[in-house]
Amino acid sequence: MLSFAWRMLRRDARGGELRLLAAALVVAVAALTAVGFFADRVRQALDRESHQLLGADLLLTADHPWPEKLAGDARARGLQVVETRTFPSMVTRGEGDELRAQLAEIKAVGTTYPLRGALRIAPALNVADAPAVGVPGPGTIWVDERLASSLGARVGDPIVVGQSTLRVGAVLTLEPDRGINFFSVAPRLLMNLEDLPATALLQVGSRVAYRLLVAGDLSVVKRFQREVEPQLVRGQRLEDPQNGRPEIRTALDRAQKFLGLSALLTVVLAAVAVALASRRYVQRHLDPCAVMRCLGATQSLLLRLYLAQFVVLGVLAAAGGCVLGYLAHFALHAWLAQLLATPLPPPGLLPAAQGVLVGLLLLFACAVPPLLQLKRVSTLRVLRRELGSPRVGLLGGYLSGFAALAVLMFWVAGEIALGAYVVAGFSVALFVFALLARIVVRLAAAARGGVSAGRSAGIGWRYGLASLERRASTSVVQIVALALGFMALLLLTVTRGDLLDAWQRAVPPDAPNRFVVNIQPEQVEEVRALMVAQGLSPELAPMIRGRLTTINGVEVSAASYTDDRAQRLVDREFNLSVRADLPEGNRLSAGRWFSPADLGGKGASAVASVEEGLATTLGLSVGDRLEFVVAGDRIGMTVVGLRKVNWDTMRANFFVLTPPVVLDGYPASWITSFYLSPEKADFVNRLIREFPNLTVIDVAAILRQLQAIMEQVARAVQFVFLFTLAAGVIVLYAALASAAEERRYELAVMRALGARREQLRRALLAEFAAIGALAGLIAAAGAIGVGQFLARQVFRFEVEVNLWLLPTATCCGALLVTGAGWLAVARLLRTAPLEALRGGSS
């Protein structure tokens, strides 16, 4: 059976259908395995380096100092313990006009850090590094390459850190537990924990992460972890190699979801191409199957024979796709591997096995329903060629194939929500596109009588438009397939550009590009005066740290929510602020703003205004009673309104605002934002020189760094989209080839009846132009709809509807399909009618 199937495969390979099938499978499997190989390498790296990514066997993190007793208990068990503190602050080098300032992420560590892995340092920039011995000694610091470059610092240079001056001892090249650069936007400065008090940087409002690193015998560590977990309070958490570095896993999971979604689009288009090619393959093999039935072949024998042929084809195409995917994943590695501070091991064989299985599932989900027609072909077809393909069980076969394809989508997506989104979107798109195509085909056929551009041309156009209605089902299939391919292309090019342009326009040109935090109350007026003297208009706002404890009298914690963002918000302290008037860039979406009576209300009459997004995440509404713990006191407040905040203004906005009287007298630090033109850039150095404790955040620089990282992910996604584009081209070719072959016998009959080639040429061009124009129009409408959905629901901004896309896509679709279709059918017009008639219809 396999030998016979192999001979049939070699013979049928000379036909176009199997080549299309193989190409579609290769592209789909290559897209999936390229993502799979890279994801497998990341997973292995995280598993292998999990302890080094923590710098320990167990990591205890809090937003306040850990009790000394906890570290003592760990040491009493024979475990190693080291403390670190991480926070952002400004550092400077030089004086006067030579002063350079830079926001840095400062990490103060104990002498035994790290407990797992090793630091690596270099004696200068662009010099080979080596494992470090110990940590920076008292009075010295290690800076990473970015900080050394931005400050122009070399080994031995003094750096001002708060109220201390420390000297650069080495260039830090590797920090095992730093993790992913995506969240470490500011450059790193590593210092000795003993030098931290002298800097006087830890003040009210400082965002400090207090960490205890624990290592030792794993069984002892596990017992210690089990005993500590029940004692954790708000703001404290444990990380181990299984749940450690959630930001790394989350960010990489998101990147892989984007890549996986691109691969899913490739699978969808490949499924369309496979279905088109299979349909044509079955039509061409009805006659051979009828002959074999006459020679004694049973239905089961025919089915086994063709299934074996497709198994061989599927295995070969999937293997080719795996090889191509393996080569392609190196491009993803080049762009995304730098997000990890650890080398990636070679991939395993699991992605290849998954690729082969996906290829076979895709092939049989789309090809088996048409194949079932072959075993039911009537033997009478040998005598009566007009007998078409049998339709018995065809609907059930296609429904089964669609169910198998849906299961495949869920499996590839890796999660129910994403899989359901893709399956539902694909189903709705197919239904809507098919409905629109059928309506427009009917309207085009009805309008053919209005074509009067010359007698000869009018005949060609009328016949071409009438052909659409005469083969309505075939025309709808071709239009839907082409529309899917065109829509993928439009989303990849025009719509994506519109979204990027809208995002850039969403940020005002004079939006604040500097934030200043950690302004102490006694410094507010001096800082304001200095800024006003520079022609700036600062708006300073107080920040009071508070932790949400109850909602409507019910205690809340991270365990109260299943959403990750809600858990993070509840688990940390909020930055509360006070305001008498509604801030610029804020508008009420529910409830009201503070009334004159609210401005004097405290205690039971205290009120608050909550940002709409926070309210949605935490399930808050107008009238809810919130309770915060501020400086040890419990403060209750009633939500009287929700605000829609335009975060694109880049102003200092807050999730929760109260009237000034509610939080009067509580410890606060102040924040401000302002726009600093390039010619006044030196003002930052002067500000830091006079107020060393301030932290100036250059938002423009941070956005540039984040944008650079996002561009890496975008390039990777676009690389996978190339497979989607290739699948779209295959769909286009399959649809046009199917259209051309179906016209072979009809053209021969018409030529035998006296039709001239010029008349047939015009009729075919009219039909192809109509198909292409309709597909382009439907694809443009779909791309506009998807683009609006992405802009509003994902990116949260307004994007103008590009109405020019409708006529442009319509014209381009007509030209493309007409040109490609003519290339496909030109040879048919050159074929002698007798030769075509002898070949018969199929």
JSON list of N, CA and C in Angstrom, two decimals, residues 23 323 503:
[
{"chain": "A", "resi": 23, "resn": "ALA", "atom": "N", "xyz": [3.43, 23.24, -0.04]},
{"chain": "A", "resi": 23, "resn": "ALA", "atom": "CA", "xyz": [3.92, 24.58, 0.29]},
{"chain": "A", "resi": 23, "resn": "ALA", "atom": "C", "xyz": [3.16, 25.17, 1.47]},
{"chain": "A", "resi": 323, "resn": "VAL", "atom": "N", "xyz": [12.57, 21.75, 9.45]},
{"chain": "A", "resi": 323, "resn": "VAL", "atom": "CA", "xyz": [13.93, 22.20, 9.11]},
{"chain": "A", "resi": 323, "resn": "VAL", "atom": "C", "xyz": [13.94, 23.71, 8.87]},
{"chain": "A", "resi": 503, "resn": "TRP", "atom": "N", "xyz": [-0.58, 56.43, 17.44]},
{"chain": "A", "resi": 503, "resn": "TRP", "atom": "CA", "xyz": [0.10, 56.39, 18.74]},
{"chain": "A", "resi": 503, "resn": "TRP", "atom": "C", "xyz": [1.05, 57.57, 18.90]}
]
